[in-house]
CSV table of C-alpha atoms and ligand atoms in Angstrom, one decimal:
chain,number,residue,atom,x,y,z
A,1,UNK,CA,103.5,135.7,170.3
A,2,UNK,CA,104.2,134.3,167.3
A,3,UNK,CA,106.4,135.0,164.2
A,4,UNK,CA,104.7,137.3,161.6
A,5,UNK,CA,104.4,135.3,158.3
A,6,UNK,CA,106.3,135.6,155.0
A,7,UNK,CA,105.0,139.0,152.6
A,8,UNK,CA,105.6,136.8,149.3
A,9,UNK,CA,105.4,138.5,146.3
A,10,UNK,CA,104.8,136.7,142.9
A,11,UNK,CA,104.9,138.8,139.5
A,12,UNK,CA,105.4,137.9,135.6
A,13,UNK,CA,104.1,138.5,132.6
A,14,UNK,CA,100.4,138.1,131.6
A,15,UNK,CA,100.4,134.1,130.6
A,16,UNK,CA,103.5,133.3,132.6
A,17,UNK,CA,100.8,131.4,134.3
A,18,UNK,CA,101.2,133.1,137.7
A,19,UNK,CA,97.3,132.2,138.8
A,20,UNK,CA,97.8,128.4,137.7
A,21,UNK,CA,101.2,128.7,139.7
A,22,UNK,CA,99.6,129.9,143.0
A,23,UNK,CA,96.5,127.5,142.5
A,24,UNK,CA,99.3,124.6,142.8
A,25,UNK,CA,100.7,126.4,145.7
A,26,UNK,CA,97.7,126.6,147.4
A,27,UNK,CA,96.9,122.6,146.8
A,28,UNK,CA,100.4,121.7,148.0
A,29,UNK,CA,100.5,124.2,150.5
A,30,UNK,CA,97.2,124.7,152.3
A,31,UNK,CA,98.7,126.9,155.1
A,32,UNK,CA,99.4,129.7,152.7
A,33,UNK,CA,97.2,132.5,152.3
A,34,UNK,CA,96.6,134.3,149.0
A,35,UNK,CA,95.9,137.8,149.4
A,36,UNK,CA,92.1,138.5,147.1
A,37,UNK,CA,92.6,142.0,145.6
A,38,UNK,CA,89.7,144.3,144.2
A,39,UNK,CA,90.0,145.3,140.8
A,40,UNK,CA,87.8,147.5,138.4
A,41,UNK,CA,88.3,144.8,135.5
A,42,UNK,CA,85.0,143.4,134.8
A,43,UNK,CA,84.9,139.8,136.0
A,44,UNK,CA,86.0,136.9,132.8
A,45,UNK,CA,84.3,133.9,132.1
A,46,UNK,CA,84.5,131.3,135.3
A,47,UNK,CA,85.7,133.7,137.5
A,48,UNK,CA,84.3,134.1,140.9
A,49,UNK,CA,83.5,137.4,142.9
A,50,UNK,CA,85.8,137.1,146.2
A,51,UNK,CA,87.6,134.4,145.1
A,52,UNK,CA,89.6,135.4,142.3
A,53,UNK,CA,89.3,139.4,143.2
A,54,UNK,CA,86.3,141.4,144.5
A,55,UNK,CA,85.5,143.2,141.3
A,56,UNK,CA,84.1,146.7,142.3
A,57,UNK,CA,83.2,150.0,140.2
A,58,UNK,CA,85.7,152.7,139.8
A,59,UNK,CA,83.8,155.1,142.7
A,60,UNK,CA,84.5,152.5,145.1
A,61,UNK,CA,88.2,152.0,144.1
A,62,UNK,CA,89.1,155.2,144.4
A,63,UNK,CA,86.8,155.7,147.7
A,64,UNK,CA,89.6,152.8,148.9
A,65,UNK,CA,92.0,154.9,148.1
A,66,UNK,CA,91.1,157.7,149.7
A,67,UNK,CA,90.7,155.9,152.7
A,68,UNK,CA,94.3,154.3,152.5
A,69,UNK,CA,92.7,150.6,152.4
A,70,UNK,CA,95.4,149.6,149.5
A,71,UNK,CA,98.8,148.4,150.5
A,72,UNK,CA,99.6,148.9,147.4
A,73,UNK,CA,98.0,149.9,144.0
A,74,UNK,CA,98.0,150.3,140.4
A,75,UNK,CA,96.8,150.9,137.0
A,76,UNK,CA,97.4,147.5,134.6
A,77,UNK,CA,96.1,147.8,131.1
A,78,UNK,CA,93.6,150.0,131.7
A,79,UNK,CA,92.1,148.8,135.4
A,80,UNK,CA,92.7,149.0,138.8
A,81,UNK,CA,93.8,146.3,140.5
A,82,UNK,CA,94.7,146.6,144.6
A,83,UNK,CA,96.0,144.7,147.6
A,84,UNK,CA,93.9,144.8,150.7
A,85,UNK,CA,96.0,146.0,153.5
A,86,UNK,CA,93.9,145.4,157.0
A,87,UNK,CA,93.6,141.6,155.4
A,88,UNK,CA,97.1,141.3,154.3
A,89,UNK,CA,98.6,142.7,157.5
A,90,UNK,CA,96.0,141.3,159.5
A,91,UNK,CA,96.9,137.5,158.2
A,92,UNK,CA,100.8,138.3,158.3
A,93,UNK,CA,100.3,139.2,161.9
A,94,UNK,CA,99.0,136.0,162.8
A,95,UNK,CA,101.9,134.2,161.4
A,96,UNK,CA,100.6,133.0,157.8
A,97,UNK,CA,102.8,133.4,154.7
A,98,UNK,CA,100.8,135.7,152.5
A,99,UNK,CA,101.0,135.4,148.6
A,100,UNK,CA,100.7,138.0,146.6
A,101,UNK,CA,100.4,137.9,143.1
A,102,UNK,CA,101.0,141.4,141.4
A,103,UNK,CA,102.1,143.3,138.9
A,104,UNK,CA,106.0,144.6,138.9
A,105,UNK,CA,104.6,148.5,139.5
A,106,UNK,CA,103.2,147.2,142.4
A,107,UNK,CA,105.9,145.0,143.8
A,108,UNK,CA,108.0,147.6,143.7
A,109,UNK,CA,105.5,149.9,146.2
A,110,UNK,CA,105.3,146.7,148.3
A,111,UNK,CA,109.8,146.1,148.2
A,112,UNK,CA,109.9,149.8,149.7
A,113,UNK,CA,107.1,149.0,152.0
A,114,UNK,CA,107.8,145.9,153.4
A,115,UNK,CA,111.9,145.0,152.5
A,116,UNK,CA,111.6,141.7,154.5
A,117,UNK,CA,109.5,140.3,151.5
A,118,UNK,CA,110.2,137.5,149.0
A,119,UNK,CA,110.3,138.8,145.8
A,120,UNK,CA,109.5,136.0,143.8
A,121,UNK,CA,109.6,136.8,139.6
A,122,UNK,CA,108.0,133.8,137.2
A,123,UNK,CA,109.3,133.6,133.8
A,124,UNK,CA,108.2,131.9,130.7
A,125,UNK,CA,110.4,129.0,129.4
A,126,UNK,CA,110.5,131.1,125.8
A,127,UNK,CA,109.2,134.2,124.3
A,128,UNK,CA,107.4,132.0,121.5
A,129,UNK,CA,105.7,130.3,124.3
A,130,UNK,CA,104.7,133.5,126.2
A,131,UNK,CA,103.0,134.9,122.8
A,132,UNK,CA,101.1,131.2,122.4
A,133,UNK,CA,100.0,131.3,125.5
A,134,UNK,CA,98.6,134.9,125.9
A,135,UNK,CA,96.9,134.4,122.6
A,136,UNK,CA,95.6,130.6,122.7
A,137,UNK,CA,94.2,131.5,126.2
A,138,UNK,CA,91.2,133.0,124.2
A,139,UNK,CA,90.1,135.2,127.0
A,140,UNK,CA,91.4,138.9,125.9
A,141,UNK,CA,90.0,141.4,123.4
A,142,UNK,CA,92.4,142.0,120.2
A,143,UNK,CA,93.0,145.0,121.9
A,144,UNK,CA,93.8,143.6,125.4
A,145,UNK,CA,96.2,141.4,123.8
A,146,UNK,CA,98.0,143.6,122.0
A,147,UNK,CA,98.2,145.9,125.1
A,148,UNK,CA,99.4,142.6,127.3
A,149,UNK,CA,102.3,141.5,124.5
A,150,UNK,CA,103.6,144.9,123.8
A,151,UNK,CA,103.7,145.0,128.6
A,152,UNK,CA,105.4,141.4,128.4
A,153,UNK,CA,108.6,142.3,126.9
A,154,UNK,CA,109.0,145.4,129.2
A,155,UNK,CA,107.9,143.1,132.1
A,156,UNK,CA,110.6,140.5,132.1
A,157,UNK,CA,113.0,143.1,132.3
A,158,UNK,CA,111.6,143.9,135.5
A,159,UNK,CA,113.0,140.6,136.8
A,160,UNK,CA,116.2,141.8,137.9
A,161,UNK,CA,114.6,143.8,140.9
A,162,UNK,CA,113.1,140.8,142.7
A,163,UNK,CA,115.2,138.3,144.8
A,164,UNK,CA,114.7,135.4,143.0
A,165,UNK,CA,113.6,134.1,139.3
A,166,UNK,CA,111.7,130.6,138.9
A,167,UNK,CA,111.3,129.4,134.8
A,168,UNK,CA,107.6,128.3,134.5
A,169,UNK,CA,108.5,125.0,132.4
A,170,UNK,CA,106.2,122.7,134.1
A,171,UNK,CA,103.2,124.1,136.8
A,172,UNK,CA,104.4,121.1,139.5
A,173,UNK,CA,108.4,121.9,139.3
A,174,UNK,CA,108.2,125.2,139.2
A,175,UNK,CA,105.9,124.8,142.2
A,176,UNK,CA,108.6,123.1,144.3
A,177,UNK,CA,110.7,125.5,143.4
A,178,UNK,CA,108.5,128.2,144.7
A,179,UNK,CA,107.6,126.3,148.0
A,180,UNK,CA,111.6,125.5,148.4
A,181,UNK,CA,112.4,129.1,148.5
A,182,UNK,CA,109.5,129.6,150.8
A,183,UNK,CA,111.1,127.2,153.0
A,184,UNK,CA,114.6,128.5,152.7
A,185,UNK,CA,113.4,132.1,153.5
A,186,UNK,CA,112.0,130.9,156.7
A,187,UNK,CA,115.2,129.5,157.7
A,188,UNK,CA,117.2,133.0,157.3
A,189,UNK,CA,119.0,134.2,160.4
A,190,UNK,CA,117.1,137.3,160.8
A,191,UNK,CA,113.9,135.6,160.9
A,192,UNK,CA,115.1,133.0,163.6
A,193,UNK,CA,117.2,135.7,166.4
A,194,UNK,CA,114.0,134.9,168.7
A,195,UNK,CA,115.0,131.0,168.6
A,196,UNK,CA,118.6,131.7,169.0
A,197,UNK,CA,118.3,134.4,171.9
A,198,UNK,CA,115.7,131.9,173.7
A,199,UNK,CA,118.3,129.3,173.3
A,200,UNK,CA,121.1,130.7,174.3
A,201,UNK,CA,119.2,131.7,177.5
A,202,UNK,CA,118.1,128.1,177.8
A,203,UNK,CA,121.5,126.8,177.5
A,204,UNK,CA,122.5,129.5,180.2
A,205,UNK,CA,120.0,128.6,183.1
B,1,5GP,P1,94.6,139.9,135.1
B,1,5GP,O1,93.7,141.0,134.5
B,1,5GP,O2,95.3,139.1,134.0
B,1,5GP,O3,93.9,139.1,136.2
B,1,5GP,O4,95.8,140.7,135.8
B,1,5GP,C1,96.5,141.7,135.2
B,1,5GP,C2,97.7,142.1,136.0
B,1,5GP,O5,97.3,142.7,137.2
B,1,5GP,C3,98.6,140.9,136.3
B,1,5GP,O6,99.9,141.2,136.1
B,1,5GP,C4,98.3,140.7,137.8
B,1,5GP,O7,99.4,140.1,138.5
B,1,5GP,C5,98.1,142.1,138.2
B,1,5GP,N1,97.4,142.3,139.5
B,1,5GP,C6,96.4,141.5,140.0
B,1,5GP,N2,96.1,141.9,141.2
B,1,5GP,C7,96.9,143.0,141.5
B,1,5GP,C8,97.0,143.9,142.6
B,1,5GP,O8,96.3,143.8,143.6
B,1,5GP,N3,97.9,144.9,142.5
B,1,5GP,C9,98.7,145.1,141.4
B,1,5GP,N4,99.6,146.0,141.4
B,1,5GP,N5,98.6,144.2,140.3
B,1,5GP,C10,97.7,143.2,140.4
């Protein structure tokens, strides 16, 4: 059987750049999985259905959770957004490293759910560059972006509940930063007692 994968968990404040982040992940990772949530938002300009999230009407987000189908939920500036549990657990189950990149109300549902997770938090390099980047990215009503600057200062102080904080300076480096820890976690004791245990049996016989 083999080991179940890494929950990863990647939050920050709207234009941290958290979707350009796992993008690069992706490209310089292909063996990681990001988990596709649904969301009630509608869709924005380039973004595709299933691919970026499966955008879905209220009724059916609330049918989902009804029927359990979210790992984890939540309400972020007005919208539903949820994880898919049967294809997060399914995926984790078959060993991949699953990425998940969502909001701090929602990590914290998945830290009591699943403690074994990487809780991953991505911060802007300043707060003048946070507020150029959530208004340059020209994609958010004047009301949306108020709503997402007045979150963002409240959001970083979230940071301190995750395991680890990465400064989103540059997309690459803070990549590598990202994938390092990814690597490090995998190399943690309690995620290796099956190779140690089969060893020390090997050694024996
Ligand atoms: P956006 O509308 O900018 O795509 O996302 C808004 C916020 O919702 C971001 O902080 C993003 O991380 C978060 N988000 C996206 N998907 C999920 C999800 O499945 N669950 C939760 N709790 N937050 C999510």
């Amino acid at each position: 059987m083999s080991r179940p994968g890494l929950l990863i968990v990647l939050s920050g404040p709207s234009g941290t750049g958290k979707g350009t982040i796992c993008k690069c992940l992706l490209e310089k990772n292909p063996e990681l999985e990001l988990s596709v949530s649904k969301t009630t938002r509608p869709p924005r300009k380039g973004e595709e259905d299933g691919v970026n999230y499966c955008f879905v009407a209220v009724e059916e987000f609330k049918e989902a959770i009804a029927n359990q189908d979210f790992l984890e939920y939540a309400c972020v500036y007005d919208h539903y957004y949820g994880t898919p549990r049967q294809a997060v657990e399914k995926k984790l189950a078959a060993g991949k490293n699953v990425i998940l990149e969502i909001d701090p109300q929602g990590a914290q549902k998945v830290m009591r759910a699943y403690p074994d997770g990487v809780f991953i938090f991505l911060l802007p390099p300043s707060g003048a560059e946070l507020r150029k980047r959530i208004t340059c990215r020209g994609t958010e009503s004047e009301e949306s972006l108020t709503k997402r600057l007045a979150a963002a200062s409240q959001e970083v102080m979230q940071a301190s509940k995750y395991n680890y904080v990465v400064v989103n300076d540059e997309i690459a480096s803070a990549s590598e930063r990202i994938l390092s820890i990814i690597q490090a976690e995998q190399l943690r004791v309690k995620r290796n007692q099956d190779l140690i245990w089969q060893l020390a049996e090997e050694v024996k016989e």
